[in-house]
Tab-separated table of C-alpha atoms and ligand atoms in Angstrom:
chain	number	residue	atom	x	y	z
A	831	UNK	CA	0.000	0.000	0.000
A	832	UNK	CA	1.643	3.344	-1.220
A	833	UNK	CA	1.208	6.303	1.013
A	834	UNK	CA	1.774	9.580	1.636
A	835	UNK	CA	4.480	8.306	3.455
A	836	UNK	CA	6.752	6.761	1.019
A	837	UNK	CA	6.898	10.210	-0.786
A	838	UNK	CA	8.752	13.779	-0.392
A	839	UNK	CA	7.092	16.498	-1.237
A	840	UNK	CA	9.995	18.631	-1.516
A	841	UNK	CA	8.907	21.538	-4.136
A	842	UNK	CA	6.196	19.415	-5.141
A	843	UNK	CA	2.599	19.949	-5.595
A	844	UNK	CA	0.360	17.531	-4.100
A	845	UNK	CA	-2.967	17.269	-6.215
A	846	UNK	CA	-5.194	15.999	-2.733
A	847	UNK	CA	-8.841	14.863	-3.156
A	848	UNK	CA	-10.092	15.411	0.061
A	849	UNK	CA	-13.294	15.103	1.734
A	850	UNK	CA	-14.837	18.998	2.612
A	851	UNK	CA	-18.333	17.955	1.752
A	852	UNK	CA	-19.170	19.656	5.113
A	853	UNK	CA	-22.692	21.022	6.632
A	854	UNK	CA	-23.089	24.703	5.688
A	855	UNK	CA	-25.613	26.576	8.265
A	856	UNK	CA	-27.975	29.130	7.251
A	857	UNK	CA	-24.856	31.926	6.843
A	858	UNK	CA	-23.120	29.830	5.389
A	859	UNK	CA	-20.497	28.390	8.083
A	860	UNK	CA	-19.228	25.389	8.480
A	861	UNK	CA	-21.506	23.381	11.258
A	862	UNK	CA	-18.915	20.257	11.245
A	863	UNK	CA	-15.565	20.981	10.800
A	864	UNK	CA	-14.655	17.040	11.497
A	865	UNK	CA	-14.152	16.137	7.639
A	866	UNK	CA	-11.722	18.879	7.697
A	867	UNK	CA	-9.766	18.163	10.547
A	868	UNK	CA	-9.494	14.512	9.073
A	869	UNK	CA	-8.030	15.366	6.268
A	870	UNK	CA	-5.479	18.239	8.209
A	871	UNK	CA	-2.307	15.779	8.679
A	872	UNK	CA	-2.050	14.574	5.208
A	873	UNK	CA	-1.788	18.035	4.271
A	874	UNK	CA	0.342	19.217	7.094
A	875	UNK	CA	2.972	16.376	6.297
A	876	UNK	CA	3.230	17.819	2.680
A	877	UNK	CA	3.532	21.565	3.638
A	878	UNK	CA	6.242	20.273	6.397
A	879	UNK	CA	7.825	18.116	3.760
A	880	UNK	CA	8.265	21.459	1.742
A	881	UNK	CA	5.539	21.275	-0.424
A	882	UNK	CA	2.583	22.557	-1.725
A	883	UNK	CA	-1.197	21.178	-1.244
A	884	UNK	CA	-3.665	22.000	-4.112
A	885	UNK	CA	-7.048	20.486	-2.549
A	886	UNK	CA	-10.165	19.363	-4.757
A	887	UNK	CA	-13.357	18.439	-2.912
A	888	UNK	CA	-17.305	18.419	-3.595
A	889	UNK	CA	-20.042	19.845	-2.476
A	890	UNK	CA	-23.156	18.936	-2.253
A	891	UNK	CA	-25.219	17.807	-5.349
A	892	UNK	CA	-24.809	20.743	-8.069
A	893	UNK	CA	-25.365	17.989	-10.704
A	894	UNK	CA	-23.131	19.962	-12.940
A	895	UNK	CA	-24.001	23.389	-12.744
A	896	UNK	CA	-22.780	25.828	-10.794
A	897	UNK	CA	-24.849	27.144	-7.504
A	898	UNK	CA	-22.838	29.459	-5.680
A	899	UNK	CA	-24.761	28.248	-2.312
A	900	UNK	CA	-22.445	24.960	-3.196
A	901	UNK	CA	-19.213	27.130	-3.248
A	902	UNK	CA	-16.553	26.087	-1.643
A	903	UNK	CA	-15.534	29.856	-1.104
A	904	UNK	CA	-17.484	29.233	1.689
A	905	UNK	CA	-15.086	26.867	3.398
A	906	UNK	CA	-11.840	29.015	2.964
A	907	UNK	CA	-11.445	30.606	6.418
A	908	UNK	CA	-12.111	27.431	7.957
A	909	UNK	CA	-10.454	25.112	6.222
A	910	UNK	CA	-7.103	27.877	6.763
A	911	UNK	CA	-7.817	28.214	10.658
A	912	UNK	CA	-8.045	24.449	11.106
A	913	UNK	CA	-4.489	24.200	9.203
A	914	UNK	CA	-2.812	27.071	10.416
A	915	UNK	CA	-1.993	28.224	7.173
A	916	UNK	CA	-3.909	31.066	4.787
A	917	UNK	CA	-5.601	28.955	2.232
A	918	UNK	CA	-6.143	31.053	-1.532
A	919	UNK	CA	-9.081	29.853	-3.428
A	920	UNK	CA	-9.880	29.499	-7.730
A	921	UNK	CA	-13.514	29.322	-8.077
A	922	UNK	CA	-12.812	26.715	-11.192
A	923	UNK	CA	-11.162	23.340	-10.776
A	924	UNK	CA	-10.336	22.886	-14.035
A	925	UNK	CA	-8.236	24.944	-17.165
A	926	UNK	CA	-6.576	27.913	-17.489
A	927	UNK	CA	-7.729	29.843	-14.361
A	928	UNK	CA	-6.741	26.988	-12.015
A	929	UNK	CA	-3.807	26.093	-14.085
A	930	UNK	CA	-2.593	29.670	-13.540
A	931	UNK	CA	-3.206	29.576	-9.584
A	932	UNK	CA	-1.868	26.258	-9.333
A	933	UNK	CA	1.437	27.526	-11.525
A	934	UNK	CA	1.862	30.637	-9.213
A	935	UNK	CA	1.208	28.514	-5.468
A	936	UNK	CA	4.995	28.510	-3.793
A	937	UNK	CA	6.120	25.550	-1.055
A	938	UNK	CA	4.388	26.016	2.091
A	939	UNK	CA	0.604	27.589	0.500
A	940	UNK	CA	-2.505	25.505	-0.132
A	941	UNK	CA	-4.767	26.450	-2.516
A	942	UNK	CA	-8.434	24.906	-2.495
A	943	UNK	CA	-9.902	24.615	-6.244
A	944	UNK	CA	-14.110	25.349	-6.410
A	945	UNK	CA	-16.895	22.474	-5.924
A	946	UNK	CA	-15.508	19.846	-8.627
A	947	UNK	CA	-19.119	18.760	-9.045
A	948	UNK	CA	-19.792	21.914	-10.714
A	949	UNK	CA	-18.963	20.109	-13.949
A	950	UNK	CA	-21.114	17.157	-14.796
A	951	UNK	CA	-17.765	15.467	-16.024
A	952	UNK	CA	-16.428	14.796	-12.693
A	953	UNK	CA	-20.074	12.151	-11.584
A	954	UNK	CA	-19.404	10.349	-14.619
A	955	UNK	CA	-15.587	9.491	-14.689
A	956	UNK	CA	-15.008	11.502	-17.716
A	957	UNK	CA	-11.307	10.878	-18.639
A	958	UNK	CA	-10.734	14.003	-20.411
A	959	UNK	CA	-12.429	15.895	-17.342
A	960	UNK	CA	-9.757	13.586	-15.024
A	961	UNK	CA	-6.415	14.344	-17.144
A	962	UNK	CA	-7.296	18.102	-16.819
A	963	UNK	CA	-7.496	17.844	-13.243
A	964	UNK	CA	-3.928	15.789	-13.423
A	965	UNK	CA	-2.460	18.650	-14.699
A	966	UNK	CA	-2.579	20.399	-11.388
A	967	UNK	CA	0.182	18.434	-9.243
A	968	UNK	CA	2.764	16.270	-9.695
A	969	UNK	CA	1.610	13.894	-6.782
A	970	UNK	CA	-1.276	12.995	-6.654
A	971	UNK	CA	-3.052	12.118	-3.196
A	972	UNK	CA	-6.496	10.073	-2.245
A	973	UNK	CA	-7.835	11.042	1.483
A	974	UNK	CA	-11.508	10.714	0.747
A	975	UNK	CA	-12.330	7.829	2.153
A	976	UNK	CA	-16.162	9.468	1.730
A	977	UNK	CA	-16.232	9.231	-1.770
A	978	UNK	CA	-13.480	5.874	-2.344
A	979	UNK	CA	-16.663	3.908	-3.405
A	980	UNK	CA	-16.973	6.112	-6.408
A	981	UNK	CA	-15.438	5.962	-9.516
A	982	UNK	CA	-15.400	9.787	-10.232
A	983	UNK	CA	-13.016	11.827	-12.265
A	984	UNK	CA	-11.591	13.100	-8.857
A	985	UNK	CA	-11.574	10.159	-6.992
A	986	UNK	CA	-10.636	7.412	-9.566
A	987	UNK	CA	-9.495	8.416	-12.927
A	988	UNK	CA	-7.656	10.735	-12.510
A	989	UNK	CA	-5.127	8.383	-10.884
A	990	UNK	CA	-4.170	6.684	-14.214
A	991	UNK	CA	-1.759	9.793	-15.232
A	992	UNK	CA	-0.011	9.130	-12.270
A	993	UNK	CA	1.427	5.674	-12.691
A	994	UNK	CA	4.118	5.808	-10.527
A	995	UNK	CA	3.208	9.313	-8.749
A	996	UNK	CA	-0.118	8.190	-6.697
A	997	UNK	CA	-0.818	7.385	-3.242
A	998	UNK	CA	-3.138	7.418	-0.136
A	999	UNK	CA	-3.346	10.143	2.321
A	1000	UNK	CA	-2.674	9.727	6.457
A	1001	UNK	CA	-7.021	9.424	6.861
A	1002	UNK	CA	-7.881	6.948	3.828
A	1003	UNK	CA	-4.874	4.421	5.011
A	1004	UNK	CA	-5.769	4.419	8.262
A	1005	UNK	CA	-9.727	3.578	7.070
A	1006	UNK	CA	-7.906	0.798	5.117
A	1007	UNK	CA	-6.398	-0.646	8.252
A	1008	UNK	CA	-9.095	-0.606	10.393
A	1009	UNK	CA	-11.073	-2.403	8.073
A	1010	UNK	CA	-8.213	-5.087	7.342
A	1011	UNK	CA	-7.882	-5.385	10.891
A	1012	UNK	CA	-11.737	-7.003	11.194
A	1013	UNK	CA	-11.533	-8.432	7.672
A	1014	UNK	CA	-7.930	-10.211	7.506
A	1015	UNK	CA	-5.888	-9.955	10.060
A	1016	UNK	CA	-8.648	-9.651	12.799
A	1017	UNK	CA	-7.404	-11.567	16.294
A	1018	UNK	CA	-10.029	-13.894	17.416
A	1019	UNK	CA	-12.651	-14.081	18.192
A	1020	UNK	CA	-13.896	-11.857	15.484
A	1021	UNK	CA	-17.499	-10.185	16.498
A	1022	UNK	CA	-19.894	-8.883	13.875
A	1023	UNK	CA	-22.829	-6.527	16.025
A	1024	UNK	CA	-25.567	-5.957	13.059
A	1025	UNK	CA	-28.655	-3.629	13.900
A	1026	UNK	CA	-30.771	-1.408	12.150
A	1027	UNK	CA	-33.634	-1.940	10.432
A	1028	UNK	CA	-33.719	-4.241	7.526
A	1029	UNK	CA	-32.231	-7.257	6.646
A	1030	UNK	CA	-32.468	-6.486	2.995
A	1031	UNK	CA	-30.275	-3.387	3.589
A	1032	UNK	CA	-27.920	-5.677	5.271
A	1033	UNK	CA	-28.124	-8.700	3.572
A	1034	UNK	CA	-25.018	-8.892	1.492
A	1035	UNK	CA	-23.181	-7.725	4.242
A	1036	UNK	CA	-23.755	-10.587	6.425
A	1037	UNK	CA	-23.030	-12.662	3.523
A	1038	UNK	CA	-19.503	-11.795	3.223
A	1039	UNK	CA	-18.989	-11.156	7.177
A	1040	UNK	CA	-20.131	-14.748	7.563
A	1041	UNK	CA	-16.438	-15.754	5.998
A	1042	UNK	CA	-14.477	-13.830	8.314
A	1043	UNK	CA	-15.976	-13.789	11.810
A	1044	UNK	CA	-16.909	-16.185	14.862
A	1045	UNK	CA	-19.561	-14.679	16.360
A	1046	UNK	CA	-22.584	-12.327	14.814
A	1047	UNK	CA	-24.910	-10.162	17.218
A	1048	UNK	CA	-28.293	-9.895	15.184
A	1049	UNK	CA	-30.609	-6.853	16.708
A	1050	UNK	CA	-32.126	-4.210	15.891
A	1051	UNK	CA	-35.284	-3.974	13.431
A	1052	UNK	CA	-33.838	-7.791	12.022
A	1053	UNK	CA	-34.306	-9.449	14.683
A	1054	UNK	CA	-37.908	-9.673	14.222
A	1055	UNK	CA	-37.213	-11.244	10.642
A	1056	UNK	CA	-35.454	-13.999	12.008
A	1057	UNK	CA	-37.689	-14.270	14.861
A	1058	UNK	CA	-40.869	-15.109	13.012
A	1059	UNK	CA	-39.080	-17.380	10.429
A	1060	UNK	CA	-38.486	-19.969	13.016
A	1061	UNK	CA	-42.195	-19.873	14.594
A	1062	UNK	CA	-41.904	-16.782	16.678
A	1063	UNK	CA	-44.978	-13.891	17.201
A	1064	UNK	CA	-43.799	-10.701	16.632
A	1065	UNK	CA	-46.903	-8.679	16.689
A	1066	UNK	CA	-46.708	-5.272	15.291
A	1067	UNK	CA	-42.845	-5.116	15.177
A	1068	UNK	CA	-40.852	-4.038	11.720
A	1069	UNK	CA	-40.336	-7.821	9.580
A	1070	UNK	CA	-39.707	-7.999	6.154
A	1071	UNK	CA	-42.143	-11.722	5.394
A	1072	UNK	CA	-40.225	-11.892	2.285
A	1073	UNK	CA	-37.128	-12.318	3.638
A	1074	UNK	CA	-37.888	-14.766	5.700
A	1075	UNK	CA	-36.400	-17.474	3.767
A	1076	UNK	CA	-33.274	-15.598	3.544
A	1077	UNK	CA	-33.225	-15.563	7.329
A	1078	UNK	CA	-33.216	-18.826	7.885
A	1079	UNK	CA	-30.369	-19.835	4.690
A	1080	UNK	CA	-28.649	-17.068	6.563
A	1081	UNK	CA	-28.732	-18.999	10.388
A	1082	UNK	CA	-28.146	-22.248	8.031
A	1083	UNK	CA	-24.804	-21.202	6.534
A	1084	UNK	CA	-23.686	-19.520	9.925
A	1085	UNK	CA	-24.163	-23.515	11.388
A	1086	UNK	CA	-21.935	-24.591	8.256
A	1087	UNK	CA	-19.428	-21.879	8.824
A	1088	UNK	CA	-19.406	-22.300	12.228
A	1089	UNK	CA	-20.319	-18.909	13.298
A	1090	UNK	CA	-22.456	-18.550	16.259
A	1091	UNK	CA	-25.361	-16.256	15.879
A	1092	UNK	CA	-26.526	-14.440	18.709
A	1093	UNK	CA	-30.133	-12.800	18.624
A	1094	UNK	CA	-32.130	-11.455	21.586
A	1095	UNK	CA	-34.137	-13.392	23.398
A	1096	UNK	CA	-36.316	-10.527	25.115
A	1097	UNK	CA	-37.100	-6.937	23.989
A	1098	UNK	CA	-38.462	-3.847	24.760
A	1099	UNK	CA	-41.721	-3.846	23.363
A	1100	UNK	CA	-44.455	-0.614	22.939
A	1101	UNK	CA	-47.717	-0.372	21.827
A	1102	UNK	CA	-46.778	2.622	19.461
A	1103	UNK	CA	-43.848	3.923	17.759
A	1104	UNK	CA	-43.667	6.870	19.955
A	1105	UNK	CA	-41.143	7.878	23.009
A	1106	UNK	CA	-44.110	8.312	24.946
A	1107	UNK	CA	-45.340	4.641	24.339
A	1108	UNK	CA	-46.191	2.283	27.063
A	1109	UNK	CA	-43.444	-0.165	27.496
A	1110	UNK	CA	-43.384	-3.826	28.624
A	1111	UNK	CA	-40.418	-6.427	28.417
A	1112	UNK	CA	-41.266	-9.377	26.714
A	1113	UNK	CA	-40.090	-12.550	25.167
A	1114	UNK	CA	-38.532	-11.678	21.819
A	1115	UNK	CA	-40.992	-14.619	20.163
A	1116	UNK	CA	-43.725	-13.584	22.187
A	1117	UNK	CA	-44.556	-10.126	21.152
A	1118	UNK	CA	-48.262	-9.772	21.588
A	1119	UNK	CA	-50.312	-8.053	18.556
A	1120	UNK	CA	-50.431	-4.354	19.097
A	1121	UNK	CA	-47.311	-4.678	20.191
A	1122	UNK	CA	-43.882	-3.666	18.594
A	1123	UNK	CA	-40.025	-4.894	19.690
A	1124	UNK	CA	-37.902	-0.994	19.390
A	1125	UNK	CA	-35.122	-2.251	22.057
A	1126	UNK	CA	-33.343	-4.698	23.209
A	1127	UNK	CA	-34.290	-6.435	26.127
A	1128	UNK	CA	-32.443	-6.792	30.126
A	1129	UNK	CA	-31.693	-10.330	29.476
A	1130	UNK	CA	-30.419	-10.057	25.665
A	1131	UNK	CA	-27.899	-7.597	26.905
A	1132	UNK	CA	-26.131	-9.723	29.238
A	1133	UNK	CA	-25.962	-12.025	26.592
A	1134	UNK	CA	-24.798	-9.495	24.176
A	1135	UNK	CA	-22.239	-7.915	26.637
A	1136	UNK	CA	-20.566	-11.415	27.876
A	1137	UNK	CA	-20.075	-11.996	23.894
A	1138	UNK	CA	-18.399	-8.706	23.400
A	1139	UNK	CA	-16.665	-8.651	26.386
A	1140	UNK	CA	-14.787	-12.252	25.174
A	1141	UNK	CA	-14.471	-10.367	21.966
A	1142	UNK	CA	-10.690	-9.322	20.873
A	1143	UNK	CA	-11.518	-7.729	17.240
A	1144	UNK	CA	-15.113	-6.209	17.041
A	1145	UNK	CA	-17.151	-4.374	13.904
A	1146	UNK	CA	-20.312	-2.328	15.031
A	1147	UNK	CA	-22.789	-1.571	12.008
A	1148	UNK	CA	-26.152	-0.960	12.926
A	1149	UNK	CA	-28.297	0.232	16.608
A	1150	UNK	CA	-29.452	-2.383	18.255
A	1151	UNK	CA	-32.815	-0.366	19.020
A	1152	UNK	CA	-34.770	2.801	17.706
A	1153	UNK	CA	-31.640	5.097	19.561
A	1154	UNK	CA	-32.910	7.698	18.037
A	1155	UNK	CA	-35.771	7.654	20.427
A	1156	UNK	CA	-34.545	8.284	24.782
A	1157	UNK	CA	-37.274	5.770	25.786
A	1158	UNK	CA	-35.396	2.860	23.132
A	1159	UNK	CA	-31.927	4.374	23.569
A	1160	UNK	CA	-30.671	1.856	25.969
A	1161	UNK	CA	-29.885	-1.354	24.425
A	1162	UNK	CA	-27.422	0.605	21.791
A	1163	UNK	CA	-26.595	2.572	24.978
A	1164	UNK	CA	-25.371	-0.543	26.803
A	1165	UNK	CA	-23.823	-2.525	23.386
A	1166	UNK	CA	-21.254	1.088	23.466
A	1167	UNK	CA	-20.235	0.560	27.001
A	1168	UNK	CA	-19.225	-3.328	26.457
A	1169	UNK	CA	-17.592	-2.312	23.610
A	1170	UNK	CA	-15.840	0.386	25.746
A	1171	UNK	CA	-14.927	-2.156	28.213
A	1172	UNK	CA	-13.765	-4.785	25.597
A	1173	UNK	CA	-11.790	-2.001	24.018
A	1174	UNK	CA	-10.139	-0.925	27.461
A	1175	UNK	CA	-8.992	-4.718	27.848
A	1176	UNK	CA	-7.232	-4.405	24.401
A	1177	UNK	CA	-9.808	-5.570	21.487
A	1178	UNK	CA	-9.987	-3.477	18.495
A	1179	UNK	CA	-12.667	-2.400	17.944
A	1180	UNK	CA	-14.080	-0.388	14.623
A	1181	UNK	CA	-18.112	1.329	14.579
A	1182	UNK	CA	-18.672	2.170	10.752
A	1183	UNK	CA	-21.495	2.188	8.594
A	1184	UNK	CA	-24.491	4.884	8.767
A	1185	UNK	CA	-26.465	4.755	12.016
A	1186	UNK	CA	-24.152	3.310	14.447
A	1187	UNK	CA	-21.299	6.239	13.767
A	1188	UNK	CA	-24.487	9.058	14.714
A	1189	UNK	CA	-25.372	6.677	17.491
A	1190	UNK	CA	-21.749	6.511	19.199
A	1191	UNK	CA	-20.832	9.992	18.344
A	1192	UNK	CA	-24.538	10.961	20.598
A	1193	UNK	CA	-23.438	8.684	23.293
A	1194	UNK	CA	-19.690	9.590	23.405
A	1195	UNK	CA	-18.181	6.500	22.305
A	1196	UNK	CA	-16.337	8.047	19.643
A	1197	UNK	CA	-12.584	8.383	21.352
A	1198	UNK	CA	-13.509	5.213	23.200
A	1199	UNK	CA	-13.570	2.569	20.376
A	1200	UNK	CA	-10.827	1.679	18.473
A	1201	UNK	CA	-11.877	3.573	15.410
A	1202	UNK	CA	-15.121	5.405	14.175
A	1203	UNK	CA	-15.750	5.361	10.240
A	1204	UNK	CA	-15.378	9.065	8.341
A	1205	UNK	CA	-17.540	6.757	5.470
A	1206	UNK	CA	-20.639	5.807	5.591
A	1207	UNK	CA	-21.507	4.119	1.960
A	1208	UNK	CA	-17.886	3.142	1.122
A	1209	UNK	CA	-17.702	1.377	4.767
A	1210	UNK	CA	-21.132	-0.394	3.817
A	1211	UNK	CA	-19.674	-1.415	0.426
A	1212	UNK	CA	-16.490	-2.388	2.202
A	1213	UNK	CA	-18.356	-4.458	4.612
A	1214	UNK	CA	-20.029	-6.431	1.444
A	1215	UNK	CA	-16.201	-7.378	0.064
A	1216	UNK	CA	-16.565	-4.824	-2.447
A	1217	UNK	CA	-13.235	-3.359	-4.241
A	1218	UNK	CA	-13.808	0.390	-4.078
A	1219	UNK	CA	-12.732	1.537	-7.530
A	1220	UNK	CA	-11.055	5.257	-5.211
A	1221	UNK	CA	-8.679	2.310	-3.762
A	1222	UNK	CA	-7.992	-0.206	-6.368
A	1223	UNK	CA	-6.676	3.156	-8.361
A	1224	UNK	CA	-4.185	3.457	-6.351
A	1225	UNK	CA	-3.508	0.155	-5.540
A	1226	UNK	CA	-2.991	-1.413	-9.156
B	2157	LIG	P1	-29.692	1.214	9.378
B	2157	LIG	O1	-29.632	2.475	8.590
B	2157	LIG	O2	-30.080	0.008	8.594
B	2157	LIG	O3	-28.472	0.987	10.230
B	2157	LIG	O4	-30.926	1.385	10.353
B	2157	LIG	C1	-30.901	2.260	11.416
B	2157	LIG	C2	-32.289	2.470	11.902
B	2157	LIG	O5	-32.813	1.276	12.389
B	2157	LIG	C3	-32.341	3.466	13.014
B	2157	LIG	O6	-32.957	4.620	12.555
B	2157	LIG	C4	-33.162	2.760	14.084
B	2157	LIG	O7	-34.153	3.576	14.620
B	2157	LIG	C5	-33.800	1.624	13.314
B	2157	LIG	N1	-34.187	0.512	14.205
B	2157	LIG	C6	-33.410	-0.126	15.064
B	2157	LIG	N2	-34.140	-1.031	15.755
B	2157	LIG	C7	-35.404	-0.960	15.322
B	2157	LIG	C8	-36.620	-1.628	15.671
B	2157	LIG	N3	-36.655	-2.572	16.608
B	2157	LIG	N4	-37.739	-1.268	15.011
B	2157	LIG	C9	-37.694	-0.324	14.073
B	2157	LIG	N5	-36.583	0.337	13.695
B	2157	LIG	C10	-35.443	0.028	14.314
C-alpha cells in the first residue's frame, strides 16, 4: 500500500482529493468541521515536507451546474484556521484559471480549487475531465475515504496519469487498516454486532462477514425477521415476510461456517412507535399483537455484553434499538459501554457504517472505540467485500 508516506514532497505539488463535503448553516459556516480536521495531517505532512497542497473536494449535489450556495468559497477561512496556514481559493477546478493559480502557489501555501461537481464530467468518470485535473500536481493524493466507493473523475481516474506518482493520504490508510484489521488480520474471536432496520439493507453484508468472523450479534429492526421465520410472534414489530427465507439460509450457513449467531431473546416492546409509548419487556418470540419490539431487552444484553466482552476484534454496524428515540436508547446505549470495556482490555474495535457512527458519536463512544468510520456508503460497500474503484486506483 503506497502512502503519503513513502513520498517527499519537496517543491512538489500535491494534487489531494479530500473530503470537505461539510454542513453549511444558514450563513453559510461550516456546522462540522470534522471532515476537515481529518483530512489536516495529510496536508500538514506535505507543507512540512516542503511542499505545496492543491485540494479538490465536492459539495453537495450541483449535478453539474454551478450554484454558488455549493461554493466552496465558503469553506476558505475554515479550512485555513483548522491548518494554520492562509488557504487562496480558484472558483474553477479545471483549465486555465486553475492552471494559472496552481502555476503561481509557492512551497508552504494551499490552494483549495471550487466544488468539482460543478462540472457534470467529474459524476461520470469523464477521462478528459480527469487528465485536466492531473495537470494540477505532480503527486497525486487520495484522502476521501467518503467518496473511495466512487469511480469519479476526482476520486478514480484521474489516478491513471499518475502511474508511478499516486498514493493514499494519512485518513484513507488508516480507514484501510481498520477495516483489514476485522476483515484479515482480525485476532479472534472476530465479532460482527448488526442492527438497524432491515435485513435487505444488510443482507449482502452478512453474507460476506459470515467468511471472516466467529460470532454475529443480530438486533435491531432484524431481529424480528429472524424471529418469526423460526415460529416466533412478533406482533406489530418491523419484519420484512419476504425475507424470511433468507433468514433462515442465513442462520443455516452460519451452522456450516461455524459462526455462532446471537439474537435477543427478550425486547423492549411498545404499543406505538412513539417515546411516549407504554413499554413492557417481553419474550422476543412472544410479542403480543399491538405490540412492537424498538429495544433490546435486560436479558439479551447480558448475553450481548458477555459476547463482546470475550471479543478481541469487534465491527459495530447498525443500533441495536430505535436510539434515536430516549425511551429505546438503551440497548445501543449498553452494546457502546461493552464495547468500551472490551476495548479498554485491548480488542480493536471499529463502529462504521451509517447509524451506528451518529449513534456513538450521541453517546460519546467516539474516542472510546478503536476507530469510528469518516464513510458511511464506502464502509457499507467495504463491509459487502466490495473493491472500491477510489482504492484499487491506487492500488494497481
Ligand atoms: P440502518 O440504517 O439500517 O443501520 O438502520 C438504522 C435504523 O434502524 C435506526 O434509525 C433505528 O431507529 C432503526 N431501528 C433499530 N431497531 C429498530 C426496531 N426494533 N424497530 C424499528 N426500527 C429500528
Amino acid at each position: 500500500m503506497k502512502t503519503i508516506d513513502n513520498f517527499n514532497f519537496e517543491n512538489k505539488k500535491a494534487l489531494i482529493r479530500v473530503d470537505f463535503n461539510v454542513p453549511l448553516n444558514d450563513s453559510f459556516e461550516v456546522s462540522d468541521t470534522n471532515r476537515i480536521e481529518a483530512a489536516k495531517p495529510t496536508i500538514i505532512k506535505v507543507l512540512e515536507d516542503g511542499g505545496s497542497a492543491v485540494l479538490m473536494s465536492h459539495l453537495g449535489r450541483p449535478d453539474g451546474k454551478v450554484d454558488s450556495n455549493l461554493s466552496l468559497k465558503h469553506i476558505v477561512d475554515t479550512v485555513s484556521q483548522i491548518i494554520g496556514v492562509k488557504v487562496k481559493f480558484v472558483d474553477e477546478c479545471v483549465g486555465k484559471k486553475a492552471e494559472d493559480a496552481v502555476e503561481e502557489l509557492k512551497a508552504g501555501e494551499i490552494l483549495l480549487l471550487e466544488n468539482l461537481r460543478f462540472h457534470s464530467e467529474e459524476e461520470k468518470g469523464n477521462e478528459a475531465f480527469a487528465e485536466q485535473l492531473s495537470k494540477l500536481g505532480d503527486i497525486y493524493v487520495n484522502d476521501a475515504f467518503g467518496t473511495a466507493h466512487r469511480a469519479h473523475a476526482s476520486t478514480t481516474v484521474a489516478a491513471k496519469f499518475f502511474p508511478e506518482k499516486k498514493c493514499f493520504g494519512y485518513l484513507l490508510a488508516k480507514e484501510i487498516e481498520a477495516i483489514d484489521k476485522v476483515m484479515e488480520t482480525g485476532e479472534k474471536p472476530i465479532l460482527a454486532i448488526l442492527g438497524g432496520a432491515k435485513v435487505s439493507s444488510k443482507i449482502t453484508i452478512i453474507e460476506n462477514i459470515l467468511d471472516k468472523v466467529d460470532h454475529l450479534i443480530i438486533g435491531g429492526g432484524m431481529t424480528y425477521t429472524f424471529v418469526k421465520a423460526q415460529g416466533g410472534q412478533v406482533g406489530d414489530s418491523i419484519c420484512e415476510d419476504d425475507k424470511m427465507d433468507l433468514a433462515m439460509d442465513i442462520l443455516k450457513q452460519a451452522k456450516e461456517k461455524g459462526v455462532e449467531i446471537h439474537l435477543p431473546v427478550d425486547v423492549l416492546a411498545a404499543d406505538d412507535f412513539a417515546n411516549d409509548a407504554n413499554t413492557k419487556v417481553v419474550d422476543v418470540d412472544k410479542i403480543p399483537d399491538g405490540w412492537q419490539g424498538l429495544d433490546a431487552g435486560p436479558k439479551t444484553l447480558e448475553i450481548f455484553k458477555g459476547v463482546i466482552l470475550k471479543a478481541k476484534t469487534i465491527l459495530w454496524n447498525g443500533p441495536v434499538g430505535v436510539f434515536e428515540m430516549e425511551s429505546f436508547a438503551n440497548g445501543t446505549i449498553a452494546v457502546g459501554k461493552a464495547i468500551e470495556e472490551a476495548t479498554k482490555k485491548g480488542a480493536f474495535s471499529l463502529v462504521g457504517g451509517g447509524d451506528s457512527v451518529a449513534a456513538v458519536k450521541q453517546f460519546g463512544f467516539e474516542d472510546k472505540v478503536s476507530y469510528v468510520s469518516t464513510g458511511g456508503g464506502a464502509m457499507l460497500e467495504s463491509l459487502e467485500g466490495k473493491t472500491l474503484p477510489g482504492i484499487a486506483a491506487i492500488i494497481d
